[in-house]
């Protein structure tokens, strides 16, 4: 049974290392060169840590019931179905089972709460935009009658790309096209869904600095991914100029939106104005690492479903 503790334990290594490991990944230069691969690695690390923590408790809980983890889970399930409850489990095992159950419930509750709150805020944003802004088919965007310099996306099924009249007056045609392409990339890529689990994690564990580091890093990577879409279509210089102009007139981000200049403007400018080296082994290594991180806890948790005993 000890061997079954190893995979989820390895998945918990990033958590055990704390914010130092999170900051090391967030500031690694390769992540800015390969933001999509870095995003996948962050997602895998977060999911593996959660599954590993849950799996570790389950493995410890059923250890007295069988030599192998799948058989122990099946035995526990039979006990519960036949009315024998937690027979065979001592106080440490009961605590381990409660730990896994409570952690799963806590994470699901905060994820649902964050999803509901974000959806409510987006509905409010869309209602306000529909009331005060005019849709311009030429730009496929809603234009706010305001001198404030803003450009942002309200993501979701009924997305809104929003710019202000001040932004239209400030930017050139090429800069405006780059900005709109950037915001449309957020909407098409469903970047809000990629960020949401990390937002929920910061709410679930507000004192866990690694969670806040991860959330900030993922938000920056999503901006870089949208930047890459705009650069492929219009080149890097127009968007870089727009970033400088918008940053100097930034009025602050709006909740539940992707705002052009709300994250890592300096790092994004450096990427847009620098020729990137093509190193295919870097994303390949990141994807392989992500698969390895997830494979252990997933194998443990799926084993009882695969190895059915009578």
mmCIF file of C-alpha atoms in Angstrom:
data_model
loop_
_atom_site.group_PDB
_atom_site.id
_atom_site.type_symbol
_atom_site.label_atom_id
_atom_site.label_comp_id
_atom_site.label_asym_id
_atom_site.label_seq_id
_atom_site.Cartn_x
_atom_site.Cartn_y
_atom_site.Cartn_z
ATOM 1 C CA UNK A 1 0.000 0.000 0.000
ATOM 2 C CA UNK A 2 2.963 2.334 0.616
ATOM 3 C CA UNK A 3 3.740 2.335 -3.087
ATOM 4 C CA UNK A 4 0.310 3.870 -3.761
ATOM 5 C CA UNK A 5 1.289 6.877 -1.631
ATOM 6 C CA UNK A 6 4.212 7.770 -3.906
ATOM 7 C CA UNK A 7 2.384 9.193 -6.989
ATOM 8 C CA UNK A 8 0.079 11.575 -5.084
ATOM 9 C CA UNK A 9 2.980 12.483 -2.815
ATOM 10 C CA UNK A 10 5.094 13.490 -5.819
ATOM 11 C CA UNK A 11 2.184 15.548 -7.157
ATOM 12 C CA UNK A 12 2.194 17.460 -3.854
ATOM 13 C CA UNK A 13 5.862 18.440 -4.153
ATOM 14 C CA UNK A 14 5.069 21.896 -5.652
ATOM 15 C CA UNK A 15 2.765 22.581 -2.705
ATOM 16 C CA UNK A 16 5.378 21.353 -0.232
ATOM 17 C CA UNK A 17 7.980 23.670 -1.778
ATOM 18 C CA UNK A 18 5.546 26.559 -1.371
ATOM 19 C CA UNK A 19 5.727 29.987 -2.950
ATOM 20 C CA UNK A 20 9.404 29.596 -3.787
ATOM 21 C CA UNK A 21 8.611 26.955 -6.415
ATOM 22 C CA UNK A 22 5.666 28.978 -7.726
ATOM 23 C CA UNK A 23 7.777 32.120 -8.077
ATOM 24 C CA UNK A 24 10.540 30.143 -9.788
ATOM 25 C CA UNK A 25 8.103 28.930 -12.435
ATOM 26 C CA UNK A 26 6.400 32.321 -12.750
ATOM 27 C CA UNK A 27 9.706 34.108 -13.402
ATOM 28 C CA UNK A 28 11.329 31.448 -15.598
ATOM 29 C CA UNK A 29 12.334 33.122 -18.901
ATOM 30 C CA UNK A 30 11.108 30.216 -21.020
ATOM 31 C CA UNK A 31 7.509 30.740 -19.874
ATOM 32 C CA UNK A 32 7.384 34.077 -21.691
ATOM 33 C CA UNK A 33 8.761 32.483 -24.850
ATOM 34 C CA UNK A 34 6.249 29.620 -24.711
ATOM 35 C CA UNK A 35 3.206 30.958 -22.846
ATOM 36 C CA UNK A 36 0.821 28.272 -24.049
ATOM 37 C CA UNK A 37 3.061 25.450 -22.835
ATOM 38 C CA UNK A 38 3.632 27.286 -19.549
ATOM 39 C CA UNK A 39 -0.130 27.663 -19.101
ATOM 40 C CA UNK A 40 -0.628 23.918 -19.573
ATOM 41 C CA UNK A 41 2.100 23.238 -16.999
ATOM 42 C CA UNK A 42 0.451 25.578 -14.470
ATOM 43 C CA UNK A 43 -2.910 23.897 -15.045
ATOM 44 C CA UNK A 44 -1.408 20.435 -14.679
ATOM 45 C CA UNK A 45 0.485 21.386 -11.522
ATOM 46 C CA UNK A 46 -2.626 22.850 -9.909
ATOM 47 C CA UNK A 47 -4.869 19.940 -10.839
ATOM 48 C CA UNK A 48 -2.245 17.357 -9.857
ATOM 49 C CA UNK A 49 -1.757 18.995 -6.458
ATOM 50 C CA UNK A 50 -5.483 18.937 -5.743
ATOM 51 C CA UNK A 51 -5.938 15.367 -6.919
ATOM 52 C CA UNK A 52 -2.783 14.307 -5.110
ATOM 53 C CA UNK A 53 -3.954 15.755 -1.802
ATOM 54 C CA UNK A 54 -7.305 14.001 -2.157
ATOM 55 C CA UNK A 55 -5.733 10.744 -3.283
ATOM 56 C CA UNK A 56 -3.193 10.757 -0.478
ATOM 57 C CA UNK A 57 -5.973 10.873 2.106
ATOM 58 C CA UNK A 58 -7.920 8.083 0.399
ATOM 59 C CA UNK A 59 -4.903 5.795 0.177
ATOM 60 C CA UNK A 60 -4.123 6.324 3.869
ATOM 61 C CA UNK A 61 -7.774 5.815 4.816
ATOM 62 C CA UNK A 62 -8.241 2.393 3.207
ATOM 63 C CA UNK A 63 -4.779 1.029 4.045
ATOM 64 C CA UNK A 64 -6.038 -1.349 6.813
ATOM 65 C CA UNK A 65 -8.724 -2.846 4.567
ATOM 66 C CA UNK A 66 -6.557 -4.390 1.841
ATOM 67 C CA UNK A 67 -3.001 -4.692 0.595
ATOM 68 C CA UNK A 68 -3.830 -2.861 -2.629
ATOM 69 C CA UNK A 69 -5.530 0.537 -2.859
ATOM 70 C CA UNK A 70 -8.249 -0.473 -5.389
ATOM 71 C CA UNK A 71 -9.230 -3.452 -3.230
ATOM 72 C CA UNK A 72 -9.322 -1.207 -0.166
ATOM 73 C CA UNK A 73 -11.680 1.236 -1.889
ATOM 74 C CA UNK A 74 -13.928 -1.610 -3.002
ATOM 75 C CA UNK A 75 -13.983 -3.010 0.544
ATOM 76 C CA UNK A 76 -14.875 0.384 1.991
ATOM 77 C CA UNK A 77 -17.640 0.803 -0.601
ATOM 78 C CA UNK A 78 -19.088 -2.608 0.285
ATOM 79 C CA UNK A 79 -19.005 -1.723 3.976
ATOM 80 C CA UNK A 80 -20.900 1.482 3.350
ATOM 81 C CA UNK A 81 -23.482 -0.208 1.104
ATOM 82 C CA UNK A 82 -24.106 -3.137 3.457
ATOM 83 C CA UNK A 83 -24.408 -0.926 6.524
ATOM 84 C CA UNK A 84 -21.065 -1.780 8.132
ATOM 85 C CA UNK A 85 -19.976 1.862 7.912
ATOM 86 C CA UNK A 86 -16.311 2.477 8.651
ATOM 87 C CA UNK A 87 -15.586 -0.937 10.195
ATOM 88 C CA UNK A 88 -11.886 -1.705 10.122
ATOM 89 C CA UNK A 89 -10.782 1.921 10.133
ATOM 90 C CA UNK A 90 -9.041 3.420 13.131
ATOM 91 C CA UNK A 91 -9.138 7.092 14.133
ATOM 92 C CA UNK A 92 -6.158 8.034 11.876
ATOM 93 C CA UNK A 93 -7.840 6.427 8.871
ATOM 94 C CA UNK A 94 -11.157 8.119 9.620
ATOM 95 C CA UNK A 95 -9.358 11.472 9.829
ATOM 96 C CA UNK A 96 -7.653 10.789 6.495
ATOM 97 C CA UNK A 97 -11.017 9.990 4.897
ATOM 98 C CA UNK A 98 -12.549 13.134 6.362
ATOM 99 C CA UNK A 99 -9.572 15.124 5.033
ATOM 100 C CA UNK A 100 -10.119 13.931 1.460
ATOM 101 C CA UNK A 101 -13.873 14.462 1.623
ATOM 102 C CA UNK A 102 -13.585 17.909 3.188
ATOM 103 C CA UNK A 103 -10.897 19.038 0.724
ATOM 104 C CA UNK A 104 -12.924 17.909 -2.285
ATOM 105 C CA UNK A 105 -16.033 19.634 -0.929
ATOM 106 C CA UNK A 106 -14.101 22.823 -0.119
ATOM 107 C CA UNK A 107 -12.561 23.064 -3.585
ATOM 108 C CA UNK A 108 -15.837 22.334 -5.377
ATOM 109 C CA UNK A 109 -17.738 24.836 -3.243
ATOM 110 C CA UNK A 110 -15.288 27.647 -3.962
ATOM 111 C CA UNK A 111 -15.153 26.796 -7.658
ATOM 112 C CA UNK A 112 -18.949 26.936 -7.887
ATOM 113 C CA UNK A 113 -19.041 30.158 -5.867
ATOM 114 C CA UNK A 114 -16.388 31.811 -8.047
ATOM 115 C CA UNK A 115 -18.180 30.681 -11.212
ATOM 116 C CA UNK A 116 -21.534 31.999 -10.007
ATOM 117 C CA UNK A 117 -20.124 35.314 -8.847
ATOM 118 C CA UNK A 118 -18.181 35.829 -12.083
ATOM 119 C CA UNK A 119 -21.222 34.990 -14.201
ATOM 120 C CA UNK A 120 -23.336 37.467 -12.222
ATOM 121 C CA UNK A 121 -20.741 40.210 -12.658
ATOM 122 C CA UNK A 122 -20.540 39.561 -16.389
ATOM 123 C CA UNK A 123 -24.305 39.779 -16.766
ATOM 124 C CA UNK A 124 -24.180 43.117 -14.956
ATOM 125 C CA UNK A 125 -21.364 44.305 -17.201
ATOM 126 C CA UNK A 126 -23.194 43.261 -20.364
ATOM 127 C CA UNK A 127 -26.382 44.999 -19.222
ATOM 128 C CA UNK A 128 -24.522 48.245 -18.543
ATOM 129 C CA UNK A 129 -22.697 48.026 -21.871
ATOM 130 C CA UNK A 130 -25.919 47.435 -23.794
ATOM 131 C CA UNK A 131 -27.461 50.484 -22.108
ATOM 132 C CA UNK A 132 -24.657 53.028 -22.472
ATOM 133 C CA UNK A 133 -22.598 51.777 -25.445
ATOM 134 C CA UNK A 134 -23.293 51.643 -29.168
ATOM 135 C CA UNK A 135 -22.354 48.625 -31.249
ATOM 136 C CA UNK A 136 -20.120 49.483 -34.199
ATOM 137 C CA UNK A 137 -20.220 46.721 -36.839
ATOM 138 C CA UNK A 138 -17.075 48.106 -38.498
ATOM 139 C CA UNK A 139 -15.060 47.296 -35.375
ATOM 140 C CA UNK A 140 -17.310 44.470 -34.110
ATOM 141 C CA UNK A 141 -17.133 46.208 -30.740
ATOM 142 C CA UNK A 142 -19.180 48.320 -28.381
ATOM 143 C CA UNK A 143 -18.059 51.932 -28.072
ATOM 144 C CA UNK A 144 -18.489 53.734 -24.768
ATOM 145 C CA UNK A 145 -19.194 57.477 -25.044
ATOM 146 C CA UNK A 146 -16.345 58.320 -22.691
ATOM 147 C CA UNK A 147 -13.022 60.115 -22.927
ATOM 148 C CA UNK A 148 -11.421 57.463 -20.679
ATOM 149 C CA UNK A 149 -8.902 55.289 -22.495
ATOM 150 C CA UNK A 150 -10.197 51.721 -22.076
ATOM 151 C CA UNK A 151 -10.322 48.540 -24.126
ATOM 152 C CA UNK A 152 -11.484 45.272 -22.637
ATOM 153 C CA UNK A 153 -13.382 42.066 -23.181
ATOM 154 C CA UNK A 154 -16.332 40.787 -21.191
ATOM 155 C CA UNK A 155 -15.993 37.057 -21.978
ATOM 156 C CA UNK A 156 -18.672 34.417 -22.045
ATOM 157 C CA UNK A 157 -21.276 33.065 -24.434
ATOM 158 C CA UNK A 158 -22.602 36.565 -25.122
ATOM 159 C CA UNK A 159 -19.244 38.291 -25.146
ATOM 160 C CA UNK A 160 -18.701 42.004 -25.501
ATOM 161 C CA UNK A 161 -15.596 43.674 -26.893
ATOM 162 C CA UNK A 162 -15.569 47.207 -25.510
ATOM 163 C CA UNK A 163 -13.559 50.290 -26.388
ATOM 164 C CA UNK A 164 -14.162 53.880 -25.433
ATOM 165 C CA UNK A 165 -14.414 56.870 -27.690
ATOM 166 C CA UNK A 166 -11.253 58.101 -26.014
ATOM 167 C CA UNK A 167 -9.463 54.957 -27.189
ATOM 168 C CA UNK A 168 -10.707 55.454 -30.754
ATOM 169 C CA UNK A 169 -9.394 59.016 -30.681
ATOM 170 C CA UNK A 170 -6.064 57.943 -29.168
ATOM 171 C CA UNK A 171 -5.040 55.005 -31.356
ATOM 172 C CA UNK A 172 -4.215 54.792 -35.029
ATOM 173 C CA UNK A 173 -6.103 52.400 -37.287
ATOM 174 C CA UNK A 174 -3.374 49.744 -37.159
ATOM 175 C CA UNK A 175 -3.069 50.036 -33.385
ATOM 176 C CA UNK A 176 -6.829 49.779 -32.939
ATOM 177 C CA UNK A 177 -7.004 46.683 -35.123
ATOM 178 C CA UNK A 178 -4.270 45.039 -33.050
ATOM 179 C CA UNK A 179 -6.070 45.880 -29.812
ATOM 180 C CA UNK A 180 -9.384 44.515 -31.073
ATOM 181 C CA UNK A 181 -7.691 41.356 -32.341
ATOM 182 C CA UNK A 182 -6.102 40.919 -28.909
ATOM 183 C CA UNK A 183 -9.466 41.203 -27.149
ATOM 184 C CA UNK A 184 -11.184 38.892 -29.626
ATOM 185 C CA UNK A 185 -8.431 36.330 -28.967
ATOM 186 C CA UNK A 186 -9.391 36.378 -25.276
ATOM 187 C CA UNK A 187 -13.025 35.768 -26.171
ATOM 188 C CA UNK A 188 -12.410 33.053 -28.771
ATOM 189 C CA UNK A 189 -9.891 31.270 -26.570
ATOM 190 C CA UNK A 190 -12.211 31.216 -23.533
ATOM 191 C CA UNK A 191 -9.368 32.556 -21.441
ATOM 192 C CA UNK A 192 -11.793 33.299 -18.646
ATOM 193 C CA UNK A 193 -12.314 29.565 -18.144
ATOM 194 C CA UNK A 194 -8.559 28.995 -17.957
ATOM 195 C CA UNK A 195 -8.179 31.648 -15.255
ATOM 196 C CA UNK A 196 -11.262 30.768 -13.210
ATOM 197 C CA UNK A 197 -9.833 27.717 -11.327
ATOM 198 C CA UNK A 198 -6.887 29.791 -10.143
ATOM 199 C CA UNK A 199 -9.189 32.578 -8.976
ATOM 200 C CA UNK A 200 -11.219 29.986 -7.077
ATOM 201 C CA UNK A 201 -8.007 28.611 -5.562
ATOM 202 C CA UNK A 202 -7.046 32.030 -4.184
ATOM 203 C CA UNK A 203 -10.489 32.302 -2.596
ATOM 204 C CA UNK A 204 -10.303 28.781 -1.164
ATOM 205 C CA UNK A 205 -6.842 29.374 0.334
ATOM 206 C CA UNK A 206 -6.390 33.143 0.713
ATOM 207 C CA UNK A 207 -3.289 32.723 2.903
ATOM 208 C CA UNK A 208 -1.556 30.430 0.407
ATOM 209 C CA UNK A 209 0.863 32.758 -1.341
ATOM 210 C CA UNK A 210 1.637 30.163 -4.027
ATOM 211 C CA UNK A 211 -2.008 30.315 -5.148
ATOM 212 C CA UNK A 212 -1.821 34.091 -5.644
ATOM 213 C CA UNK A 213 1.499 33.756 -7.475
ATOM 214 C CA UNK A 214 -0.030 31.139 -9.773
ATOM 215 C CA UNK A 215 -3.101 33.287 -10.463
ATOM 216 C CA UNK A 216 -0.995 36.306 -11.415
ATOM 217 C CA UNK A 217 1.301 34.190 -13.586
ATOM 218 C CA UNK A 218 -1.604 32.567 -15.438
ATOM 219 C CA UNK A 219 -3.251 35.961 -16.040
ATOM 220 C CA UNK A 220 -0.007 37.236 -17.588
ATOM 221 C CA UNK A 221 0.378 34.132 -19.749
ATOM 222 C CA UNK A 222 -3.155 34.568 -21.085
ATOM 223 C CA UNK A 223 -2.344 38.165 -22.029
ATOM 224 C CA UNK A 224 0.777 36.957 -23.832
ATOM 225 C CA UNK A 225 -1.198 34.313 -25.714
ATOM 226 C CA UNK A 226 -3.654 36.985 -26.872
ATOM 227 C CA UNK A 227 -0.693 39.204 -27.797
ATOM 228 C CA UNK A 228 0.676 36.423 -29.996
ATOM 229 C CA UNK A 229 -2.624 36.182 -31.886
ATOM 230 C CA UNK A 230 -2.589 39.927 -32.525
ATOM 231 C CA UNK A 231 1.085 39.888 -33.544
ATOM 232 C CA UNK A 232 0.533 37.088 -36.045
ATOM 233 C CA UNK A 233 -2.228 39.110 -37.703
ATOM 234 C CA UNK A 234 -0.856 42.658 -37.487
ATOM 235 C CA UNK A 235 2.751 42.487 -36.328
ATOM 236 C CA UNK A 236 4.129 43.300 -32.907
ATOM 237 C CA UNK A 237 4.825 47.028 -33.286
ATOM 238 C CA UNK A 238 1.210 48.305 -33.542
ATOM 239 C CA UNK A 239 0.162 46.437 -30.411
ATOM 240 C CA UNK A 240 3.298 47.554 -28.564
ATOM 241 C CA UNK A 241 2.529 51.182 -29.409
ATOM 242 C CA UNK A 242 -1.063 50.704 -28.291
ATOM 243 C CA UNK A 243 0.120 49.200 -25.003
ATOM 244 C CA UNK A 244 2.333 52.211 -24.312
ATOM 245 C CA UNK A 245 -0.416 54.665 -25.180
ATOM 246 C CA UNK A 246 -3.060 52.808 -23.185
ATOM 247 C CA UNK A 247 -0.815 52.228 -20.174
ATOM 248 C CA UNK A 248 -0.113 55.931 -19.884
ATOM 249 C CA UNK A 249 -3.876 56.580 -19.773
ATOM 250 C CA UNK A 250 -4.921 53.460 -17.821
ATOM 251 C CA UNK A 251 -7.983 53.934 -15.599
ATOM 252 C CA UNK A 252 -7.741 50.554 -13.871
ATOM 253 C CA UNK A 253 -9.247 47.134 -14.678
ATOM 254 C CA UNK A 254 -12.891 46.253 -14.364
ATOM 255 C CA UNK A 255 -13.909 43.069 -12.529
ATOM 256 C CA UNK A 256 -14.720 39.949 -14.604
ATOM 257 C CA UNK A 257 -13.051 41.457 -17.692
ATOM 258 C CA UNK A 258 -9.815 41.115 -19.650
ATOM 259 C CA UNK A 259 -8.366 44.616 -19.837
ATOM 260 C CA UNK A 260 -5.625 45.435 -22.328
ATOM 261 C CA UNK A 261 -3.115 46.925 -19.864
ATOM 262 C CA UNK A 262 -4.039 45.276 -16.584
ATOM 263 C CA UNK A 263 -1.210 42.716 -16.411
ATOM 264 C CA UNK A 264 2.549 42.701 -17.041
ATOM 265 C CA UNK A 265 2.780 45.544 -19.537
ATOM 266 C CA UNK A 266 6.589 45.743 -19.365
ATOM 267 C CA UNK A 267 7.069 42.008 -19.932
ATOM 268 C CA UNK A 268 4.596 42.028 -22.796
ATOM 269 C CA UNK A 269 6.303 44.971 -24.460
ATOM 270 C CA UNK A 270 9.639 43.173 -24.291
ATOM 271 C CA UNK A 271 8.130 40.124 -25.979
ATOM 272 C CA UNK A 272 6.446 42.145 -28.706
ATOM 273 C CA UNK A 273 9.618 44.047 -29.574
ATOM 274 C CA UNK A 274 12.045 41.116 -29.340
ATOM 275 C CA UNK A 275 12.538 38.356 -31.875
ATOM 276 C CA UNK A 276 11.800 35.049 -30.178
ATOM 277 C CA UNK A 277 14.063 32.031 -30.545
ATOM 278 C CA UNK A 278 12.384 28.920 -31.909
ATOM 279 C CA UNK A 279 13.166 26.160 -29.413
ATOM 280 C CA UNK A 280 10.672 23.310 -29.916
ATOM 281 C CA UNK A 281 12.220 21.217 -27.149
ATOM 282 C CA UNK A 282 11.100 23.741 -24.521
ATOM 283 C CA UNK A 283 7.319 23.356 -25.012
ATOM 284 C CA UNK A 284 7.784 19.620 -25.578
ATOM 285 C CA UNK A 285 9.502 19.345 -22.185
ATOM 286 C CA UNK A 286 6.764 21.414 -20.535
ATOM 287 C CA UNK A 287 3.997 19.251 -22.012
ATOM 288 C CA UNK A 288 5.809 16.065 -20.981
ATOM 289 C CA UNK A 289 6.258 17.382 -17.445
ATOM 290 C CA UNK A 290 2.565 18.273 -17.281
ATOM 291 C CA UNK A 291 1.618 14.756 -18.355
ATOM 292 C CA UNK A 292 3.928 13.214 -15.760
ATOM 293 C CA UNK A 293 2.531 15.402 -12.985
ATOM 294 C CA UNK A 294 -1.039 14.415 -13.806
ATOM 295 C CA UNK A 295 -0.428 10.755 -14.585
ATOM 296 C CA UNK A 296 0.403 9.745 -11.001
ATOM 297 C CA UNK A 297 -2.635 11.067 -9.083
ATOM 298 C CA UNK A 298 -4.958 10.247 -11.982
ATOM 299 C CA UNK A 299 -3.718 6.651 -12.071
ATOM 300 C CA UNK A 300 -4.283 6.299 -8.327
ATOM 301 C CA UNK A 301 -7.799 7.747 -8.364
ATOM 302 C CA UNK A 302 -8.866 5.833 -11.486
ATOM 303 C CA UNK A 303 -7.430 2.514 -10.339
ATOM 304 C CA UNK A 304 -10.513 1.522 -8.284
ATOM 305 C CA UNK A 305 -12.683 2.094 -11.362
ATOM 306 C CA UNK A 306 -10.411 0.062 -13.633
ATOM 307 C CA UNK A 307 -9.584 -2.864 -11.369
ATOM 308 C CA UNK A 308 -13.010 -4.068 -10.314
ATOM 309 C CA UNK A 309 -13.055 -6.872 -7.763
ATOM 310 C CA UNK A 310 -15.931 -9.001 -6.600
#
